[in-house]
Amino acid sequence: DGVQGEGYLDATSVYGYPGPIASVSNIPDDVALSFSISLCAYLRNRGVVSAFSRLHPLIDYDRVLAKVGAILNIGPTVSIDLTISNQEQWGRYRENHKRDIKYAREQGVACVHDERWTYLDDFIDIYYDNMRRVDADDFYFFEKSYFLRLRDLLEDYVELFVALRGNDVIAGGLFTYCDSIIQYHLGGTCTAHLDLSPSKLILDEVRRWGSSVGAKSLHL
């Protein structure tokens, strides 16, 4: 006699690229099957009738999720192959990107890997400025506590890079690095310095850093 659908739920994923985490890449069939059965039972017991999750496009989830539901490719993403030489990586850039990066350097812009997060407050201000400029939803205006918790909880797995012109921070980016994949998480450019394209310089520096530490991909 209750309302139709009452007590039943849909589930969705958190922001970013969540998905199942496994300790090995080659999951045995019996483990994958057991996971599928356990996950479906959990959802059923919670009254969840459908679940949607984004998945990281560089990770193969077929073995783990094949018996749970459909995996759909809804569009391309962009990544830089860090396993090839630095010269080959640079050679694959569009000419306008190369030109903008060279111009930024000529104008005195330098990229800094801010390992001590000295410029965090500057980055947050620039990030908010960027979100206002693109008229972003309120959801993307993360509280300062979000950035602090990201730094404290992920520790060695999250990196801050900033672009400086003199003493001024004009752009910045947060990147995660785990299991050979560098992931561009959040970024922003100061409105007054858009003409210098400092974010391109940051990405080029992160690419170089990624190659030096043995990463395989920089996913944008």
PDB file of C-alpha atoms in Angstrom:
ATOM      1  CA  ASP A   1       0.000   0.000   0.000  1.00  0.00           C
ATOM      2  CA  GLY A   2       3.050   2.253   0.138  1.00  0.00           C
ATOM      3  CA  VAL A   3       4.214   4.689  -2.500  1.00  0.00           C
ATOM      4  CA  GLN A   4       5.620   2.880  -5.528  1.00  0.00           C
ATOM      5  CA  GLY A   5       9.422   2.907  -5.385  1.00  0.00           C
ATOM      6  CA  GLU A   6       9.557   3.969  -1.761  1.00  0.00           C
ATOM      7  CA  GLY A   7      12.632   2.609  -0.004  1.00  0.00           C
ATOM      8  CA  TYR A   8      14.569   1.978  -3.216  1.00  0.00           C
ATOM      9  CA  LEU A   9      17.603   3.971  -4.233  1.00  0.00           C
ATOM     10  CA  ASP A  10      19.959   4.834  -7.074  1.00  0.00           C
ATOM     11  CA  ALA A  11      23.672   5.144  -6.334  1.00  0.00           C
ATOM     12  CA  THR A  12      26.332   7.260  -7.997  1.00  0.00           C
ATOM     13  CA  SER A  13      30.053   7.832  -7.582  1.00  0.00           C
ATOM     14  CA  VAL A  14      31.966  10.597  -5.872  1.00  0.00           C
ATOM     15  CA  TYR A  15      33.766  13.340  -7.808  1.00  0.00           C
ATOM     16  CA  GLY A  16      36.712  12.219  -9.908  1.00  0.00           C
ATOM     17  CA  TYR A  17      37.603   8.770 -11.225  1.00  0.00           C
ATOM     18  CA  PRO A  18      36.598   6.253  -8.553  1.00  0.00           C
ATOM     19  CA  GLY A  19      36.380   2.521  -9.144  1.00  0.00           C
ATOM     20  CA  PRO A  20      37.330  -0.835  -7.611  1.00  0.00           C
ATOM     21  CA  ILE A  21      40.804  -0.993  -6.091  1.00  0.00           C
ATOM     22  CA  ALA A  22      42.777  -4.228  -6.350  1.00  0.00           C
ATOM     23  CA  SER A  23      46.165  -5.251  -4.999  1.00  0.00           C
ATOM     24  CA  VAL A  24      47.176  -6.925  -8.288  1.00  0.00           C
ATOM     25  CA  SER A  25      46.421  -6.166 -11.938  1.00  0.00           C
ATOM     26  CA  ASN A  26      45.732  -9.755 -13.024  1.00  0.00           C
ATOM     27  CA  ILE A  27      42.712 -10.609 -10.860  1.00  0.00           C
ATOM     28  CA  PRO A  28      41.981 -14.375 -10.630  1.00  0.00           C
ATOM     29  CA  ASP A  29      38.582 -15.388 -12.019  1.00  0.00           C
ATOM     30  CA  ASP A  30      37.315 -16.701  -8.694  1.00  0.00           C
ATOM     31  CA  VAL A  31      38.234 -13.449  -6.920  1.00  0.00           C
ATOM     32  CA  ALA A  32      36.517 -11.349  -9.609  1.00  0.00           C
ATOM     33  CA  LEU A  33      33.406 -13.528  -9.361  1.00  0.00           C
ATOM     34  CA  SER A  34      33.374 -13.337  -5.575  1.00  0.00           C
ATOM     35  CA  PHE A  35      33.665  -9.554  -5.751  1.00  0.00           C
ATOM     36  CA  SER A  36      30.764  -9.345  -8.204  1.00  0.00           C
ATOM     37  CA  ILE A  37      28.530 -11.497  -6.021  1.00  0.00           C
ATOM     38  CA  SER A  38      29.419  -9.550  -2.868  1.00  0.00           C
ATOM     39  CA  LEU A  39      28.881  -6.167  -4.505  1.00  0.00           C
ATOM     40  CA  CYS A  40      25.475  -7.120  -5.930  1.00  0.00           C
ATOM     41  CA  ALA A  41      24.411  -8.554  -2.580  1.00  0.00           C
ATOM     42  CA  TYR A  42      25.471  -5.379  -0.791  1.00  0.00           C
ATOM     43  CA  LEU A  43      23.535  -3.164  -3.217  1.00  0.00           C
ATOM     44  CA  ARG A  44      20.465  -5.401  -2.987  1.00  0.00           C
ATOM     45  CA  ASN A  45      20.524  -5.332   0.802  1.00  0.00           C
ATOM     46  CA  ARG A  46      20.727  -1.523   0.743  1.00  0.00           C
ATOM     47  CA  GLY A  47      17.769  -1.272  -1.634  1.00  0.00           C
ATOM     48  CA  VAL A  48      19.902   0.045  -4.499  1.00  0.00           C
ATOM     49  CA  VAL A  49      18.302  -0.784  -7.855  1.00  0.00           C
ATOM     50  CA  SER A  50      20.869   0.939 -10.098  1.00  0.00           C
ATOM     51  CA  ALA A  51      24.416   2.163  -9.601  1.00  0.00           C
ATOM     52  CA  PHE A  52      26.548   4.466 -11.722  1.00  0.00           C
ATOM     53  CA  SER A  53      30.275   5.021 -11.277  1.00  0.00           C
ATOM     54  CA  ARG A  54      32.854   6.859 -13.319  1.00  0.00           C
ATOM     55  CA  LEU A  55      35.944   4.772 -13.999  1.00  0.00           C
ATOM     56  CA  HIS A  56      39.487   5.855 -14.730  1.00  0.00           C
ATOM     57  CA  PRO A  57      40.014   5.537 -18.495  1.00  0.00           C
ATOM     58  CA  LEU A  58      43.591   4.262 -18.165  1.00  0.00           C
ATOM     59  CA  ILE A  59      42.680   1.354 -15.879  1.00  0.00           C
ATOM     60  CA  ASP A  60      41.147  -1.876 -17.200  1.00  0.00           C
ATOM     61  CA  TYR A  61      38.102  -2.828 -15.129  1.00  0.00           C
ATOM     62  CA  ASP A  62      36.686  -5.474 -17.472  1.00  0.00           C
ATOM     63  CA  ARG A  63      37.705  -8.499 -15.397  1.00  0.00           C
ATOM     64  CA  VAL A  64      36.359  -7.026 -12.178  1.00  0.00           C
ATOM     65  CA  LEU A  65      33.100  -5.521 -13.410  1.00  0.00           C
ATOM     66  CA  ALA A  66      32.163  -7.733 -16.371  1.00  0.00           C
ATOM     67  CA  LYS A  67      29.605  -9.690 -14.323  1.00  0.00           C
ATOM     68  CA  VAL A  68      28.244  -6.641 -12.496  1.00  0.00           C
ATOM     69  CA  GLY A  69      27.033  -4.438 -15.334  1.00  0.00           C
ATOM     70  CA  ALA A  70      27.878  -2.632 -18.539  1.00  0.00           C
ATOM     71  CA  ILE A  71      31.012  -0.547 -19.048  1.00  0.00           C
ATOM     72  CA  LEU A  72      30.390   2.258 -21.538  1.00  0.00           C
ATOM     73  CA  ASN A  73      32.952   4.455 -23.262  1.00  0.00           C
ATOM     74  CA  ILE A  74      31.241   7.850 -23.404  1.00  0.00           C
ATOM     75  CA  GLY A  75      34.075   9.858 -24.951  1.00  0.00           C
ATOM     76  CA  PRO A  76      37.827  10.330 -25.300  1.00  0.00           C
ATOM     77  CA  THR A  77      40.223  11.741 -22.724  1.00  0.00           C
ATOM     78  CA  VAL A  78      43.726  13.094 -23.251  1.00  0.00           C
ATOM     79  CA  SER A  79      46.932  11.729 -21.766  1.00  0.00           C
ATOM     80  CA  ILE A  80      50.654  12.100 -22.441  1.00  0.00           C
ATOM     81  CA  ASP A  81      52.707   8.928 -22.858  1.00  0.00           C
ATOM     82  CA  LEU A  82      55.673   9.343 -20.517  1.00  0.00           C
ATOM     83  CA  THR A  83      57.357   6.095 -21.557  1.00  0.00           C
ATOM     84  CA  ILE A  84      58.709   7.658 -24.760  1.00  0.00           C
ATOM     85  CA  SER A  85      61.648  10.060 -24.871  1.00  0.00           C
ATOM     86  CA  ASN A  86      61.351  13.699 -23.842  1.00  0.00           C
ATOM     87  CA  GLN A  87      62.058  14.711 -27.429  1.00  0.00           C
ATOM     88  CA  GLU A  88      59.227  12.519 -28.729  1.00  0.00           C
ATOM     89  CA  GLN A  89      56.823  13.870 -26.118  1.00  0.00           C
ATOM     90  CA  TRP A  90      57.639  17.450 -27.080  1.00  0.00           C
ATOM     91  CA  GLY A  91      57.378  16.580 -30.760  1.00  0.00           C
ATOM     92  CA  ARG A  92      53.772  15.462 -30.315  1.00  0.00           C
ATOM     93  CA  TYR A  93      52.668  18.866 -29.020  1.00  0.00           C
ATOM     94  CA  ARG A  94      50.658  21.067 -31.319  1.00  0.00           C
ATOM     95  CA  GLU A  95      52.689  23.953 -32.688  1.00  0.00           C
ATOM     96  CA  ASN A  96      50.543  26.536 -30.880  1.00  0.00           C
ATOM     97  CA  HIS A  97      51.241  24.794 -27.540  1.00  0.00           C
ATOM     98  CA  LYS A  98      54.989  24.829 -28.185  1.00  0.00           C
ATOM     99  CA  ARG A  99      54.808  28.486 -29.152  1.00  0.00           C
ATOM    100  CA  ASP A 100      52.807  29.435 -26.037  1.00  0.00           C
ATOM    101  CA  ILE A 101      55.176  27.559 -23.717  1.00  0.00           C
ATOM    102  CA  LYS A 102      58.232  29.220 -25.245  1.00  0.00           C
ATOM    103  CA  TYR A 103      56.547  32.626 -25.045  1.00  0.00           C
ATOM    104  CA  ALA A 104      55.706  32.176 -21.353  1.00  0.00           C
ATOM    105  CA  ARG A 105      59.324  31.363 -20.575  1.00  0.00           C
ATOM    106  CA  GLU A 106      60.519  34.362 -22.590  1.00  0.00           C
ATOM    107  CA  GLN A 107      58.199  36.568 -20.506  1.00  0.00           C
ATOM    108  CA  GLY A 108      59.836  35.397 -17.293  1.00  0.00           C
ATOM    109  CA  VAL A 109      57.288  32.784 -16.217  1.00  0.00           C
ATOM    110  CA  ALA A 110      58.795  29.891 -14.258  1.00  0.00           C
ATOM    111  CA  CYS A 111      57.185  26.718 -12.958  1.00  0.00           C
ATOM    112  CA  VAL A 112      57.861  25.559  -9.410  1.00  0.00           C
ATOM    113  CA  HIS A 113      57.170  22.154  -7.875  1.00  0.00           C
ATOM    114  CA  ASP A 114      55.884  23.414  -4.524  1.00  0.00           C
ATOM    115  CA  GLU A 115      56.706  20.392  -2.383  1.00  0.00           C
ATOM    116  CA  ARG A 116      56.095  22.284   0.875  1.00  0.00           C
ATOM    117  CA  TRP A 117      52.795  23.778  -0.353  1.00  0.00           C
ATOM    118  CA  THR A 118      54.098  27.260   0.373  1.00  0.00           C
ATOM    119  CA  TYR A 119      51.800  28.767  -2.245  1.00  0.00           C
ATOM    120  CA  LEU A 120      48.627  26.892  -1.295  1.00  0.00           C
ATOM    121  CA  ASP A 121      46.656  30.012  -0.317  1.00  0.00           C
ATOM    122  CA  ASP A 122      47.666  31.708  -3.581  1.00  0.00           C
ATOM    123  CA  PHE A 123      46.603  28.649  -5.529  1.00  0.00           C
ATOM    124  CA  ILE A 124      43.205  28.521  -3.815  1.00  0.00           C
ATOM    125  CA  ASP A 125      42.588  32.200  -4.600  1.00  0.00           C
ATOM    126  CA  ILE A 126      43.505  31.639  -8.252  1.00  0.00           C
ATOM    127  CA  TYR A 127      41.354  28.509  -8.397  1.00  0.00           C
ATOM    128  CA  TYR A 128      38.322  30.446  -7.103  1.00  0.00           C
ATOM    129  CA  ASP A 129      39.053  33.248  -9.578  1.00  0.00           C
ATOM    130  CA  ASN A 130      39.130  30.698 -12.380  1.00  0.00           C
ATOM    131  CA  MET A 131      35.831  29.124 -11.280  1.00  0.00           C
ATOM    132  CA  ARG A 132      34.132  32.523 -11.176  1.00  0.00           C
ATOM    133  CA  ARG A 133      35.457  33.339 -14.637  1.00  0.00           C
ATOM    134  CA  VAL A 134      33.977  30.188 -16.172  1.00  0.00           C
ATOM    135  CA  ASP A 135      30.747  30.568 -14.164  1.00  0.00           C
ATOM    136  CA  ALA A 136      31.217  27.193 -12.462  1.00  0.00           C
ATOM    137  CA  ASP A 137      28.530  25.603 -10.301  1.00  0.00           C
ATOM    138  CA  ASP A 138      28.741  26.131  -6.550  1.00  0.00           C
ATOM    139  CA  PHE A 139      29.830  22.501  -6.217  1.00  0.00           C
ATOM    140  CA  TYR A 140      33.294  23.354  -7.568  1.00  0.00           C
ATOM    141  CA  PHE A 141      33.981  26.046  -4.972  1.00  0.00           C
ATOM    142  CA  PHE A 142      35.567  23.632  -2.509  1.00  0.00           C
ATOM    143  CA  GLU A 143      36.203  24.917   0.991  1.00  0.00           C
ATOM    144  CA  LYS A 144      39.802  25.534   2.021  1.00  0.00           C
ATOM    145  CA  SER A 145      39.491  22.548   4.344  1.00  0.00           C
ATOM    146  CA  TYR A 146      39.093  20.341   1.265  1.00  0.00           C
ATOM    147  CA  PHE A 147      42.535  21.320  -0.028  1.00  0.00           C
ATOM    148  CA  LEU A 148      44.097  20.885   3.412  1.00  0.00           C
ATOM    149  CA  ARG A 149      42.585  17.443   3.881  1.00  0.00           C
ATOM    150  CA  LEU A 150      43.668  16.458   0.387  1.00  0.00           C
ATOM    151  CA  ARG A 151      47.234  17.397   1.271  1.00  0.00           C
ATOM    152  CA  ASP A 152      47.190  15.758   4.707  1.00  0.00           C
ATOM    153  CA  LEU A 153      45.414  12.530   3.784  1.00  0.00           C
ATOM    154  CA  LEU A 154      47.144  11.813   0.473  1.00  0.00           C
ATOM    155  CA  GLU A 155      50.550  13.059   1.649  1.00  0.00           C
ATOM    156  CA  ASP A 156      53.076  11.746  -0.906  1.00  0.00           C
ATOM    157  CA  TYR A 157      50.402  11.070  -3.543  1.00  0.00           C
ATOM    158  CA  VAL A 158      49.392  14.652  -4.329  1.00  0.00           C
ATOM    159  CA  GLU A 159      51.608  17.394  -5.755  1.00  0.00           C
ATOM    160  CA  LEU A 160      51.236  21.156  -6.121  1.00  0.00           C
ATOM    161  CA  PHE A 161      52.835  22.983  -9.046  1.00  0.00           C
ATOM    162  CA  VAL A 162      52.623  26.752  -9.541  1.00  0.00           C
ATOM    163  CA  ALA A 163      53.680  29.225 -12.209  1.00  0.00           C
ATOM    164  CA  LEU A 164      55.489  32.337 -10.994  1.00  0.00           C
ATOM    165  CA  ARG A 165      56.168  35.632 -12.698  1.00  0.00           C
ATOM    166  CA  GLY A 166      58.562  37.404 -10.417  1.00  0.00           C
ATOM    167  CA  ASN A 167      57.084  36.949  -6.947  1.00  0.00           C
ATOM    168  CA  ASP A 168      53.525  36.578  -8.184  1.00  0.00           C
ATOM    169  CA  VAL A 169      51.731  33.241  -8.472  1.00  0.00           C
ATOM    170  CA  ILE A 170      49.784  33.393 -11.740  1.00  0.00           C
ATOM    171  CA  ALA A 171      48.628  29.770 -12.141  1.00  0.00           C
ATOM    172  CA  GLY A 172      48.655  26.471 -10.340  1.00  0.00           C
ATOM    173  CA  GLY A 173      47.660  22.845 -10.521  1.00  0.00           C
ATOM    174  CA  LEU A 174      47.080  19.919  -8.195  1.00  0.00           C
ATOM    175  CA  PHE A 175      48.143  16.503  -9.461  1.00  0.00           C
ATOM    176  CA  THR A 176      47.874  13.046  -7.951  1.00  0.00           C
ATOM    177  CA  TYR A 177      50.527  10.416  -8.622  1.00  0.00           C
ATOM    178  CA  CYS A 178      49.883   6.748  -7.925  1.00  0.00           C
ATOM    179  CA  ASP A 179      50.791   3.455  -9.584  1.00  0.00           C
ATOM    180  CA  SER A 180      52.587   5.111 -12.537  1.00  0.00           C
ATOM    181  CA  ILE A 181      49.672   7.463 -13.410  1.00  0.00           C
ATOM    182  CA  ILE A 182      49.793  11.221 -12.853  1.00  0.00           C
ATOM    183  CA  GLN A 183      46.288  12.655 -12.798  1.00  0.00           C
ATOM    184  CA  TYR A 184      45.487  16.351 -13.266  1.00  0.00           C
ATOM    185  CA  HIS A 185      42.978  17.082 -10.492  1.00  0.00           C
ATOM    186  CA  LEU A 186      42.361  20.832 -10.134  1.00  0.00           C
ATOM    187  CA  GLY A 187      43.910  23.902 -11.711  1.00  0.00           C
ATOM    188  CA  GLY A 188      43.482  27.573 -12.332  1.00  0.00           C
ATOM    189  CA  THR A 189      45.002  30.615 -14.042  1.00  0.00           C
ATOM    190  CA  CYS A 190      44.860  34.209 -12.828  1.00  0.00           C
ATOM    191  CA  THR A 191      42.569  36.186 -15.110  1.00  0.00           C
ATOM    192  CA  ALA A 192      45.108  39.003 -15.483  1.00  0.00           C
ATOM    193  CA  HIS A 193      47.690  36.607 -16.954  1.00  0.00           C
ATOM    194  CA  LEU A 194      45.654  34.488 -19.336  1.00  0.00           C
ATOM    195  CA  ASP A 195      47.645  35.869 -22.264  1.00  0.00           C
ATOM    196  CA  LEU A 196      50.741  34.039 -20.998  1.00  0.00           C
ATOM    197  CA  SER A 197      49.085  30.584 -20.964  1.00  0.00           C
ATOM    198  CA  PRO A 198      50.958  29.631 -17.770  1.00  0.00           C
ATOM    199  CA  SER A 199      48.923  26.438 -17.326  1.00  0.00           C
ATOM    200  CA  LYS A 200      50.583  25.026 -20.444  1.00  0.00           C
ATOM    201  CA  LEU A 201      53.977  25.680 -18.897  1.00  0.00           C
ATOM    202  CA  ILE A 202      52.858  23.883 -15.732  1.00  0.00           C
ATOM    203  CA  LEU A 203      51.705  20.832 -17.679  1.00  0.00           C
ATOM    204  CA  ASP A 204      54.993  20.734 -19.556  1.00  0.00           C
ATOM    205  CA  GLU A 205      56.910  20.857 -16.278  1.00  0.00           C
ATOM    206  CA  VAL A 206      54.739  18.129 -14.739  1.00  0.00           C
ATOM    207  CA  ARG A 207      55.382  16.026 -17.830  1.00  0.00           C
ATOM    208  CA  ARG A 208      59.133  16.401 -17.352  1.00  0.00           C
ATOM    209  CA  TRP A 209      58.893  15.665 -13.635  1.00  0.00           C
ATOM    210  CA  GLY A 210      56.735  12.608 -14.317  1.00  0.00           C
ATOM    211  CA  SER A 211      59.296  11.179 -16.698  1.00  0.00           C
ATOM    212  CA  SER A 212      62.063  11.725 -14.131  1.00  0.00           C
ATOM    213  CA  VAL A 213      60.217   9.770 -11.401  1.00  0.00           C
ATOM    214  CA  GLY A 214      59.224   6.872 -13.669  1.00  0.00           C
ATOM    215  CA  ALA A 215      55.570   7.654 -14.277  1.00  0.00           C
ATOM    216  CA  LYS A 216      54.017   6.155 -17.413  1.00  0.00           C
ATOM    217  CA  SER A 217      51.136   8.529 -18.129  1.00  0.00           C
ATOM    218  CA  LEU A 218      50.069  12.104 -17.445  1.00  0.00           C
ATOM    219  CA  HIS A 219      46.294  12.036 -17.713  1.00  0.00           C
ATOM    220  CA  LEU A 220      44.654  15.383 -18.324  1.00  0.00           C
TER     221      LEU A 220
END
